[in-house]
Coordinates of C-alpha atoms in Angstrom, one line a residue:
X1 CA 71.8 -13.1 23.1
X2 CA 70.5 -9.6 23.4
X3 CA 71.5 -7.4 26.3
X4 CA 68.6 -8.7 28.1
X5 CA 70.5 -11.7 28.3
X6 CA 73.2 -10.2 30.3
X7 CA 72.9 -11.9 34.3
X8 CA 74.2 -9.0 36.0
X9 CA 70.9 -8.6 38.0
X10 CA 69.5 -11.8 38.1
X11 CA 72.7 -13.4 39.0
X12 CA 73.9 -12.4 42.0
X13 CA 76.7 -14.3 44.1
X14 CA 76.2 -14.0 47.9
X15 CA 78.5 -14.4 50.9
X16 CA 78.5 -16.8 54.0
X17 CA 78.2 -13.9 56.8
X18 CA 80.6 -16.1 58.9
X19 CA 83.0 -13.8 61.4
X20 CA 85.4 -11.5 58.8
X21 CA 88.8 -10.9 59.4
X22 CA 88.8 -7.5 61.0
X23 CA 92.9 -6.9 61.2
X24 CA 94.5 -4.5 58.9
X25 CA 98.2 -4.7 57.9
X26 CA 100.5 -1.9 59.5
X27 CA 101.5 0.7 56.9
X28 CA 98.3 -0.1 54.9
X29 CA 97.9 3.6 53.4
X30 CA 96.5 2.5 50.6
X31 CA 93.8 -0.2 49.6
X32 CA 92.5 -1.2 45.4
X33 CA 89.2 -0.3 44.1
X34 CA 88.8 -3.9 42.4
X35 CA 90.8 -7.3 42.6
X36 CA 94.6 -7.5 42.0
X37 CA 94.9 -10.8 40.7
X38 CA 93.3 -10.4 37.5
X39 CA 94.8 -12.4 34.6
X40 CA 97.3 -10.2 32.2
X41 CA 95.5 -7.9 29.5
X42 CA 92.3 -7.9 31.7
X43 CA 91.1 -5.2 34.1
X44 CA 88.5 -4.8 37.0
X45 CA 86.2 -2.4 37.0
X46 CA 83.6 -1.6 39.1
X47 CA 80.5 -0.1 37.5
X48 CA 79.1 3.1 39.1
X49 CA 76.1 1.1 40.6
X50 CA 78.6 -1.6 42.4
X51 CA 78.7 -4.5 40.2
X52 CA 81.8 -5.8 39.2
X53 CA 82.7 -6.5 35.7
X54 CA 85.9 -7.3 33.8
X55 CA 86.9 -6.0 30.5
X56 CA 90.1 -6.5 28.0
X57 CA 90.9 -3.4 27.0
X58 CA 92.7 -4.2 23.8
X59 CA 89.9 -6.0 21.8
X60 CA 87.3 -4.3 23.9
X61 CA 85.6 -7.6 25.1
X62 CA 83.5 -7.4 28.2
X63 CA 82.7 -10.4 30.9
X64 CA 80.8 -10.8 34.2
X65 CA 82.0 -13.9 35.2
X66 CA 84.8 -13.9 37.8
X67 CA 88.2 -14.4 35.2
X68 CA 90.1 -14.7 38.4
X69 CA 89.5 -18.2 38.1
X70 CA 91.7 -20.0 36.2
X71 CA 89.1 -22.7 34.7
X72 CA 86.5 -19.6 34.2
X73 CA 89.7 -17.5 32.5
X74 CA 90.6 -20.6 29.9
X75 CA 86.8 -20.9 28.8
X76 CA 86.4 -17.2 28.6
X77 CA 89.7 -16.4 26.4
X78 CA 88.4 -19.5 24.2
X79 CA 85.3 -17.9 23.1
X80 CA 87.1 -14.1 23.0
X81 CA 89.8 -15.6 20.3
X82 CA 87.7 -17.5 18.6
X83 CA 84.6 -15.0 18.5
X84 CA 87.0 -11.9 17.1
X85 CA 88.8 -14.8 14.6
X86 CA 85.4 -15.6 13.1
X87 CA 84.7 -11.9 12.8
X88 CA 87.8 -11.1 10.9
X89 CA 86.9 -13.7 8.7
X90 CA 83.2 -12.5 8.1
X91 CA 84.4 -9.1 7.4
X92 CA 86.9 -10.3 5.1
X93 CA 84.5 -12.2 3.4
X94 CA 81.9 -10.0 2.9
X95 CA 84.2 -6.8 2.7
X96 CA 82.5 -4.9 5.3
X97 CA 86.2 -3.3 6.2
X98 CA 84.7 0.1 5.2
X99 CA 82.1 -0.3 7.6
X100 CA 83.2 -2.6 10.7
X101 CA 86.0 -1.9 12.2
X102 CA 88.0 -4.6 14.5
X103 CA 89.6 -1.9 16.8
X104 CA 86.0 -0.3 17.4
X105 CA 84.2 -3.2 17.3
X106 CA 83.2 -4.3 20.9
X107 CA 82.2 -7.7 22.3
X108 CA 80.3 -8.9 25.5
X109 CA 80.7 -12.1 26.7
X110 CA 78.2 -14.3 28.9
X111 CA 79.1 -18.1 29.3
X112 CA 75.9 -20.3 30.5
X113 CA 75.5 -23.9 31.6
X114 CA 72.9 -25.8 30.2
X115 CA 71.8 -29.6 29.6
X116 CA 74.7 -29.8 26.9
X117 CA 77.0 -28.2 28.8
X118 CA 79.0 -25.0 28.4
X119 CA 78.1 -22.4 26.0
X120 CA 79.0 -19.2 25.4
X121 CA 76.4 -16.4 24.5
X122 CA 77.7 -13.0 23.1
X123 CA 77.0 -10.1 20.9
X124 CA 79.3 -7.5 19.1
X125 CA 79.0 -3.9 19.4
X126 CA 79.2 -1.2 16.3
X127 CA 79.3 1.9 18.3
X128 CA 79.6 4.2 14.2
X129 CA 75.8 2.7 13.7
X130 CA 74.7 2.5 16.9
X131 CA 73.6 -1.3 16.6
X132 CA 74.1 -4.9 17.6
X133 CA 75.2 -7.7 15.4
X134 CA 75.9 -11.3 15.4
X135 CA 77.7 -13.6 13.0
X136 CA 75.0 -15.8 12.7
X137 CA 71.4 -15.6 11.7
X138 CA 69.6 -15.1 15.4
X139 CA 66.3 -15.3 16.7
X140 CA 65.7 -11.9 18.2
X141 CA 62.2 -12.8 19.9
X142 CA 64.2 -10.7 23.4
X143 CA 64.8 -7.9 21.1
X144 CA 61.4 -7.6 18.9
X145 CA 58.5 -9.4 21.7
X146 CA 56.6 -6.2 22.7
X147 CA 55.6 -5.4 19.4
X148 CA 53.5 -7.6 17.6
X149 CA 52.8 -7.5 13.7
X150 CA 55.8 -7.6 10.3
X151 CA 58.7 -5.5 11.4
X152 CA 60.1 -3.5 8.9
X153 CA 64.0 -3.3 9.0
X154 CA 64.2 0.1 9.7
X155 CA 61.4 -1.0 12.8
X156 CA 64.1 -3.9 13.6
X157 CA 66.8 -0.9 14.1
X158 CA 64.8 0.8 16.6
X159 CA 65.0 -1.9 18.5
X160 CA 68.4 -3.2 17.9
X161 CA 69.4 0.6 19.3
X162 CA 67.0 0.4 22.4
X163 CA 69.4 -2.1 23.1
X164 CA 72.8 -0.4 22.0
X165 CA 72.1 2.3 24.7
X166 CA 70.8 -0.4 27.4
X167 CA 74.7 -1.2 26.3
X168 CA 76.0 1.7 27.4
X169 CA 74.3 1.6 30.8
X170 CA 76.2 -1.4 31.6
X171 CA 79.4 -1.2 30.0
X172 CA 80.7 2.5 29.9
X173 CA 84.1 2.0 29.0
X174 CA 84.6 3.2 25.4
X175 CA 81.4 4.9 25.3
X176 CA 82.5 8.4 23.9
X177 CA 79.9 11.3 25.0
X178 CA 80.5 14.0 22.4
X179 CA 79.0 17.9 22.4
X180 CA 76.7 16.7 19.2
X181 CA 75.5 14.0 21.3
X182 CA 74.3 15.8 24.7
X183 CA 72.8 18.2 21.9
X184 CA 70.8 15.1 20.6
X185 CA 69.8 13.9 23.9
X186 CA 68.2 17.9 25.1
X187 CA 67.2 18.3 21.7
X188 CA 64.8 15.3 22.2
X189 CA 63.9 16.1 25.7
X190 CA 62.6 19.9 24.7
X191 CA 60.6 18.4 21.6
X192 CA 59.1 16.0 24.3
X193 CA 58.1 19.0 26.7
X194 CA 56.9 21.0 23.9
X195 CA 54.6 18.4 22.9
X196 CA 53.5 17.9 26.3
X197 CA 52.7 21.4 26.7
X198 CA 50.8 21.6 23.5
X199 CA 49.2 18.4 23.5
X200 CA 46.8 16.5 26.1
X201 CA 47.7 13.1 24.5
X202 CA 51.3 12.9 24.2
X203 CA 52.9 9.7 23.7
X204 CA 55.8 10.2 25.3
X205 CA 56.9 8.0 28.3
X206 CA 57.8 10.8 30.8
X207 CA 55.8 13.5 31.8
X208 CA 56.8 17.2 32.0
X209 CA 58.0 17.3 35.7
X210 CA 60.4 14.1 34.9
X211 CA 61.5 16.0 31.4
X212 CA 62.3 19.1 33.4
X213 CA 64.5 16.9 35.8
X214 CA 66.3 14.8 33.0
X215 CA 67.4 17.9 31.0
X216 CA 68.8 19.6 34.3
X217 CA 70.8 16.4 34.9
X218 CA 72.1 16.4 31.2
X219 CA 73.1 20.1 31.6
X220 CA 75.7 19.5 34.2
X221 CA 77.0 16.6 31.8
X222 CA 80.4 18.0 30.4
X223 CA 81.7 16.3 27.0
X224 CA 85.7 15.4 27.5
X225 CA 85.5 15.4 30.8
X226 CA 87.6 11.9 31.2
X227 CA 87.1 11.2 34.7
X228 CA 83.5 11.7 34.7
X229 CA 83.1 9.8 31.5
X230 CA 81.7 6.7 33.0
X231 CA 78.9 8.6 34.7
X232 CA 77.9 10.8 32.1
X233 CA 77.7 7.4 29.2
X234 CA 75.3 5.8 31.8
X235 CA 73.4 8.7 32.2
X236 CA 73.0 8.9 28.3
X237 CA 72.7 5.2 27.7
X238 CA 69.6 5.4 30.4
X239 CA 67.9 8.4 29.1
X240 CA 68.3 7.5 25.0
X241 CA 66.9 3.9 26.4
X242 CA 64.0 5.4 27.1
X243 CA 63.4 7.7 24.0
X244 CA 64.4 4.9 21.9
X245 CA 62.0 2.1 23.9
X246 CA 59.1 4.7 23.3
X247 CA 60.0 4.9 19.8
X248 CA 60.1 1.0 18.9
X249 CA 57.3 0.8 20.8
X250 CA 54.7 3.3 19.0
X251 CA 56.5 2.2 15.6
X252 CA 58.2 5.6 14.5
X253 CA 58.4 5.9 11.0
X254 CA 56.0 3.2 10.2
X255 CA 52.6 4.2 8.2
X256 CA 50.9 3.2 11.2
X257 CA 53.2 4.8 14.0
X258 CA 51.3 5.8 17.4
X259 CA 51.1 9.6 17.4
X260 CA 48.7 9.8 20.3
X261 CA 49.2 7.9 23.6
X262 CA 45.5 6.1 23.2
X263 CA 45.7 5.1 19.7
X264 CA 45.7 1.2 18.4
X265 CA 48.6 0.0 15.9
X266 CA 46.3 -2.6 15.3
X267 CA 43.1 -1.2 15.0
X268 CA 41.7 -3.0 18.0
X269 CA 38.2 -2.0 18.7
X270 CA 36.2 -2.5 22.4
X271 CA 33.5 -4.4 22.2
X272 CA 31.1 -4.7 26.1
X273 CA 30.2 -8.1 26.9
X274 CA 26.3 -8.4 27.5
X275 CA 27.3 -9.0 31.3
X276 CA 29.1 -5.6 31.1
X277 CA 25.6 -3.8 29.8
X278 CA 23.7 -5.6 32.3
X279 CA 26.1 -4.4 35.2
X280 CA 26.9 -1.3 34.2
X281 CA 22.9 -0.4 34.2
X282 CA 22.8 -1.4 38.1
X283 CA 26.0 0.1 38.1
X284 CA 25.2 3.9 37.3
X285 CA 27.2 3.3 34.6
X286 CA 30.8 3.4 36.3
X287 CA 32.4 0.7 34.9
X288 CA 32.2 2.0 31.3
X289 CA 34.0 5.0 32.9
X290 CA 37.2 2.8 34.2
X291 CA 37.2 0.7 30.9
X292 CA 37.3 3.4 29.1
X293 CA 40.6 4.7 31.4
X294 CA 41.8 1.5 31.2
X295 CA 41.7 1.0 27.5
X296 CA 43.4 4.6 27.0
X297 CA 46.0 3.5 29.4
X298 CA 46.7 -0.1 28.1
X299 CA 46.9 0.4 24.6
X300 CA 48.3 -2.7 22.3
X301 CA 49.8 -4.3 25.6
X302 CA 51.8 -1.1 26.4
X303 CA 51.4 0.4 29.8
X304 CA 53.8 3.6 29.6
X305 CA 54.9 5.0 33.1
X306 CA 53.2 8.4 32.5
X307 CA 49.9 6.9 31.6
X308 CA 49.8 4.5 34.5
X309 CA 51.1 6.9 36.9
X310 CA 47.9 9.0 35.9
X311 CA 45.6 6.3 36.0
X312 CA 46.7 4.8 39.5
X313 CA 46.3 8.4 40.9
X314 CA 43.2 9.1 39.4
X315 CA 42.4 5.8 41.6
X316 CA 43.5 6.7 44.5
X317 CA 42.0 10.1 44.2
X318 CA 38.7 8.6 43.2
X319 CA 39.0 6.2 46.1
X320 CA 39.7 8.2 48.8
X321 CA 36.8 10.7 48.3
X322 CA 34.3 7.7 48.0
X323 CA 36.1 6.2 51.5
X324 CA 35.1 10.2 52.9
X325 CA 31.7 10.0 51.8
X326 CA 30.4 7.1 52.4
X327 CA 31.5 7.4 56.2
X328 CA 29.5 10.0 56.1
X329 CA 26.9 8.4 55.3
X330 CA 27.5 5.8 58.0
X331 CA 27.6 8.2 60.4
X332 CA 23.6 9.4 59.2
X333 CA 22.2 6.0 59.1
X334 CA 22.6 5.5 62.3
X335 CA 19.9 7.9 63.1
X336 CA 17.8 5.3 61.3
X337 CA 18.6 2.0 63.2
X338 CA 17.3 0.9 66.2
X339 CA 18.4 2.3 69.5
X340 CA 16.7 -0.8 71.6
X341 CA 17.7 -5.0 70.7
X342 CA 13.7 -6.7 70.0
X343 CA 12.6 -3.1 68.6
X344 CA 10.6 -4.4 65.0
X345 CA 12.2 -2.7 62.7
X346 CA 10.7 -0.4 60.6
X347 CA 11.3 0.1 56.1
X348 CA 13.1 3.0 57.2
X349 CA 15.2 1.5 59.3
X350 CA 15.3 -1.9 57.2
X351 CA 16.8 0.7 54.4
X352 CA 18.9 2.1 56.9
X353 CA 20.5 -1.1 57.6
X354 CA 21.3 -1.6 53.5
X355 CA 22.8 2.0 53.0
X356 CA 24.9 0.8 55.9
X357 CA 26.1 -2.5 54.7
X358 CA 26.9 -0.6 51.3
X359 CA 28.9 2.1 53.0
X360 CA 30.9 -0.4 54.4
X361 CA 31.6 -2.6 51.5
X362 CA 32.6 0.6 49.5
X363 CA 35.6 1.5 52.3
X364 CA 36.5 -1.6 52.8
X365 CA 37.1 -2.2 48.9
X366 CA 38.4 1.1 49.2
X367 CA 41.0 0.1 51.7
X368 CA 42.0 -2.8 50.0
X369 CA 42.5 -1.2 46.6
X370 CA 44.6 1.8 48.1
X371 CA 46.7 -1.1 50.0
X372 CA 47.4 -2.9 46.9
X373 CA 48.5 0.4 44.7
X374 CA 50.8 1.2 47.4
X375 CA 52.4 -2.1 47.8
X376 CA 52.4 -3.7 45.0
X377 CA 54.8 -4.1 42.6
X378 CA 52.7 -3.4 39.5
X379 CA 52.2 -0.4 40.4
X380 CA 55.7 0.2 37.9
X381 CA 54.9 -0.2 34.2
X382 CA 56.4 -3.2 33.4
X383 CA 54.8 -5.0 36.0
X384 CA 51.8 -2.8 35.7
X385 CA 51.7 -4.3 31.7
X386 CA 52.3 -7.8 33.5
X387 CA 48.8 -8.1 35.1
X388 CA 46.8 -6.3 33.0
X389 CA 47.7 -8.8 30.2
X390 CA 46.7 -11.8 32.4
X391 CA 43.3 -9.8 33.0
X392 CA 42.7 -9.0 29.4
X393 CA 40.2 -10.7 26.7
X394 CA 40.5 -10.4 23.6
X395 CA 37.6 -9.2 22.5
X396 CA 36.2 -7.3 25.9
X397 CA 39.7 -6.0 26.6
X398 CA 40.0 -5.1 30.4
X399 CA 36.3 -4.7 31.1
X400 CA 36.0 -7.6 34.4
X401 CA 39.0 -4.9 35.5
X402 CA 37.1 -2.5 35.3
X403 CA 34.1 -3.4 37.2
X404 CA 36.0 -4.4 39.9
X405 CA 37.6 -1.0 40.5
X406 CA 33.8 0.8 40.2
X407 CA 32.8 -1.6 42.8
X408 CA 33.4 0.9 45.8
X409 CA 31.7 4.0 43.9
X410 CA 29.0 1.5 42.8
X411 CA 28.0 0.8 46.6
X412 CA 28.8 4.1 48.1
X413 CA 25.8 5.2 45.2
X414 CA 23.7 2.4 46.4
X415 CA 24.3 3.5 50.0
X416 CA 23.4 6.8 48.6
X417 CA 19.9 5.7 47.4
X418 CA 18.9 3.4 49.9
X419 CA 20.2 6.5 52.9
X420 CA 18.0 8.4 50.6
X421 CA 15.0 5.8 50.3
X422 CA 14.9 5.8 54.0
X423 CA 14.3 9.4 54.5
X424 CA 11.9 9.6 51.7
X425 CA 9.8 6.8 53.9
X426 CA 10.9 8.7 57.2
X427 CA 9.1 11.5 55.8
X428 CA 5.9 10.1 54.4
X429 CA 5.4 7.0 56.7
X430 CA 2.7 7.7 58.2
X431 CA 1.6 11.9 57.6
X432 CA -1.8 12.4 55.6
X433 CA -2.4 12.4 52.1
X434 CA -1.7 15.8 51.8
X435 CA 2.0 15.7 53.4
X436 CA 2.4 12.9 51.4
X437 CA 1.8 14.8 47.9
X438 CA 4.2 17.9 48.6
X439 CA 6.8 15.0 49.9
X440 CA 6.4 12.9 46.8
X441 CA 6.3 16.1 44.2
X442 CA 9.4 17.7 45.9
X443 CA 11.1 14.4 45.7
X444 CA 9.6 13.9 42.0
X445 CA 11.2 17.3 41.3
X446 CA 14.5 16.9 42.6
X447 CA 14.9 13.5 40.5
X448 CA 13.9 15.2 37.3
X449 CA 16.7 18.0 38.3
X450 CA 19.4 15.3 39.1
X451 CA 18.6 13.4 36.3
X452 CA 18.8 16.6 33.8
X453 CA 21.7 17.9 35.3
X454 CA 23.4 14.1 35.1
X455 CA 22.3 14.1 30.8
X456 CA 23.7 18.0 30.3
X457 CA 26.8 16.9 31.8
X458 CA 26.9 13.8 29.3
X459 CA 26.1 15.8 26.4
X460 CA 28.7 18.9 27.0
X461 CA 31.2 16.2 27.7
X462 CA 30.3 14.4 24.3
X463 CA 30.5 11.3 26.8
X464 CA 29.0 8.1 25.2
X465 CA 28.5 5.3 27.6
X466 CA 29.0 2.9 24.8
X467 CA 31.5 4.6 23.0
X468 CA 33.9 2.0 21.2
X469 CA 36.6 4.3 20.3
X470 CA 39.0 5.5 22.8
X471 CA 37.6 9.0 23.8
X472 CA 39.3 11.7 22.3
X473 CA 39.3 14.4 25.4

């Protein structure tokens, strides 16, 4: 197993909330962090976050399960012997004695039940490499499933060290933080501002705000500090997790390694449906707009938590001033509807009544969309990455997405032309010819105006409806 494959979270024992005992001993002055009667050689500890883990100190092997049973104890100090035995041997074998050493060499345990029975799933720690190992060949499909495509070894390493510091998140024990490595950690930190302040397509995983806040954390971190050791590995094990997550997942050091948030490892190319053209023409073109966001913020099934963050608020943002405006405009049609039931209703009012039913749709899908990014759980990345990949085609990408979120600027811009059909017929219907002339040439005018303005915006925004390339603004 990888450390994904340690239960701690998914796991959890619960308790009968039956009346407790509420006396207390006399003379109790003094009460233990963790359980007393833990077998000989092992010790309790109890991880910063609460969970409760056990760990024998002089082969470094950690367990989750409760060793406090005597049946669970037998089974665990089984696999423990006979793990580190078989590791000697390997070591021996292959004399890797220069390089693996048994008294640094740490080991987690995590016995399962399955249809077989008992099993035991482990990996071994090498703390001077900063790796994982195993002492037989291993499927690492948990370690290597988010990026697609031959790994190369030194690919492979990045991700067996995204999981060596997930290691030190849950097992801080004999995780030594050293001056070089706090340099290390703000080192990568400033290089990650920096390139956030000089670049507008950065592809790291935190923006500047949460850089500025994780390198005053690791200040405070002081190296030697023994009693705050525990706390200051965790901290490091989290942040290096995500440096080193972001750096599997763009392929550092590859030939073909992400350098810019938007940009395909694999070359993959949008390509609209001919629904999509056919929409997006009765659509003002605002689905192009979101598939093009969406496409810059999914990129090779990889939804990092700076570019989602920016996309949902760009949403919301968007959302809430087309809720604004097309009240608005509910508010004005009503000058156009009927004031008396049997009244025959006139085009102006007839348009009235569709600019109104438009309005509506738009803040209701408004509502409903703003609901969901608040409440939902995708609106985190990995859950984010969860349902966009049942959403996306492999060939159109996230375009049916993408329509769906336009929908509420599409009506509130149909309620905009029908509001605006209506007083164009208010005005016309039923003046002379000549009233009718200035009305249509003004309105003739002001469409040429809109329509200019709309294409010099297009063009000094080098914005191509049917761009295929992810734009590069």
């Amino acid at each position: 197993m990888s450390v994904s494959g340690v239960l701690r979270y998914e796991c959890r024992k619960t308790r009968c909330p039956s009346e407790p005992d509420h006396t207390i001993e006399a003379m109790s002055y003094q009460y233990p962090e963790t359980p007393e009667n833990v077998p000989v050689g092992w010790t309790a500890y109890r991880h910063p976050e609460g969970a409760l883990y056990f760990v024998h100190t002089e082969s470094k092997t950690f367990a989750e399960v409760n060793i406090c049973d005597e049946e669970i104890y037998s089974d665990i100090e089984h696999f423990r012997t006979f793990l580190l035995s078989e590791l000697k041997t390997e070591i021996e074998n292959r004399d890797l004695s220069e390089f693996l050493k048994t008294d640094e060499v740490q080991l987690v345990l995590e016995p399962k039940l399955d249809d077989l029975g008992l099993m035991c799933c482990y990996y071994f720690v090498n703390p001077r490499t900063r790796t994982l190992f195993w002492l037989d060949e291993w499927d690492g499909y948990d370690i290597f499933k988010d990026c697609r495509g031959e790994l190369s070894l030194p690919h492979k390493g990045l991700g067996i060290q995204v999981h060596y510091w997930s290691h030190w998140d849950l097992y801080p024990n004999f995780c030594e933080v050293t001056q070089e490595l706090k340099d290390e950690v703000v080192n990568m930190i400033l290089h990650a501002t920096c390139d956030h302040l000089t670049s507008n397509r950065s592809s790291c995983p935190l923006n500047s705000e949460d850089l500025k806040k994780h390198l005053s954390v690791i200040e405070k971190i002081h190296p030697g500090e023994k009693e705050k050791c525990q706390h200051s590995a965790i901290i490091i094990g989290r942040i290096m997790y995500i440096f080193y997550n972001n750096y599997f997942l763009n392929y550092h050091g590859e030939e073909c390694a992400r350098l810019n948030f938007d940009q395909s490892i694999h070359g993959w190319i949008y390509h609209p449906s001919r629904f999509m053209m056919i929409v997006a023409l009765f659509s003002f073109m605002a689905p192009m707009k979101n598939v093009r966001l969406l496409h810059r913020t999914f990129v090779d099934d990889v939804a990092t938590k700076e570019t989602w963050n920016m996309f949902v608020t760009n949403l919301n943002s968007q959302l809430q001033e087309t809720r604004v405006l097309a009240a608005v405009f509910l508010i004005a049609n009503a000058a156009f509807l009927p004031k008396q039931l049997g009244v025959r209703i006139s085009p102006q009012q007839f348009l009235g009544y569709m600019s109104l039913i438009a309005n509506t749709a738009s803040i209701f899908l408004g509502l409903v969309f703003m609901g969901h990014s608040h409440t939902e759980t995708r609106n985190t990345p990995p859950e984010a990455a969860k349902f966009l990949n049942k959403l996306w085609h492999e060939e159109h990408g996230l375009e049916t997405l993408a329509i769906v979120y336009s929908l509420p600027h599409v009506f509130l811009m149909w309620g905009m032309f029908f509001f605006s059909a209506a007083v164009a017929v208010q005005w016309c219907y039923p003046n002379d010819l000549a009233l009718r002339i200035v009305a249509g040439t003004f309105m003739f005018a002001i469409t040429l105006l809109v329509a200019w303005c709309i294409h010099t915006a297009q063009v000094k925004g080098q914005c191509d409806y049917w761009q295929l390339h992810p734009d590069p603004s």
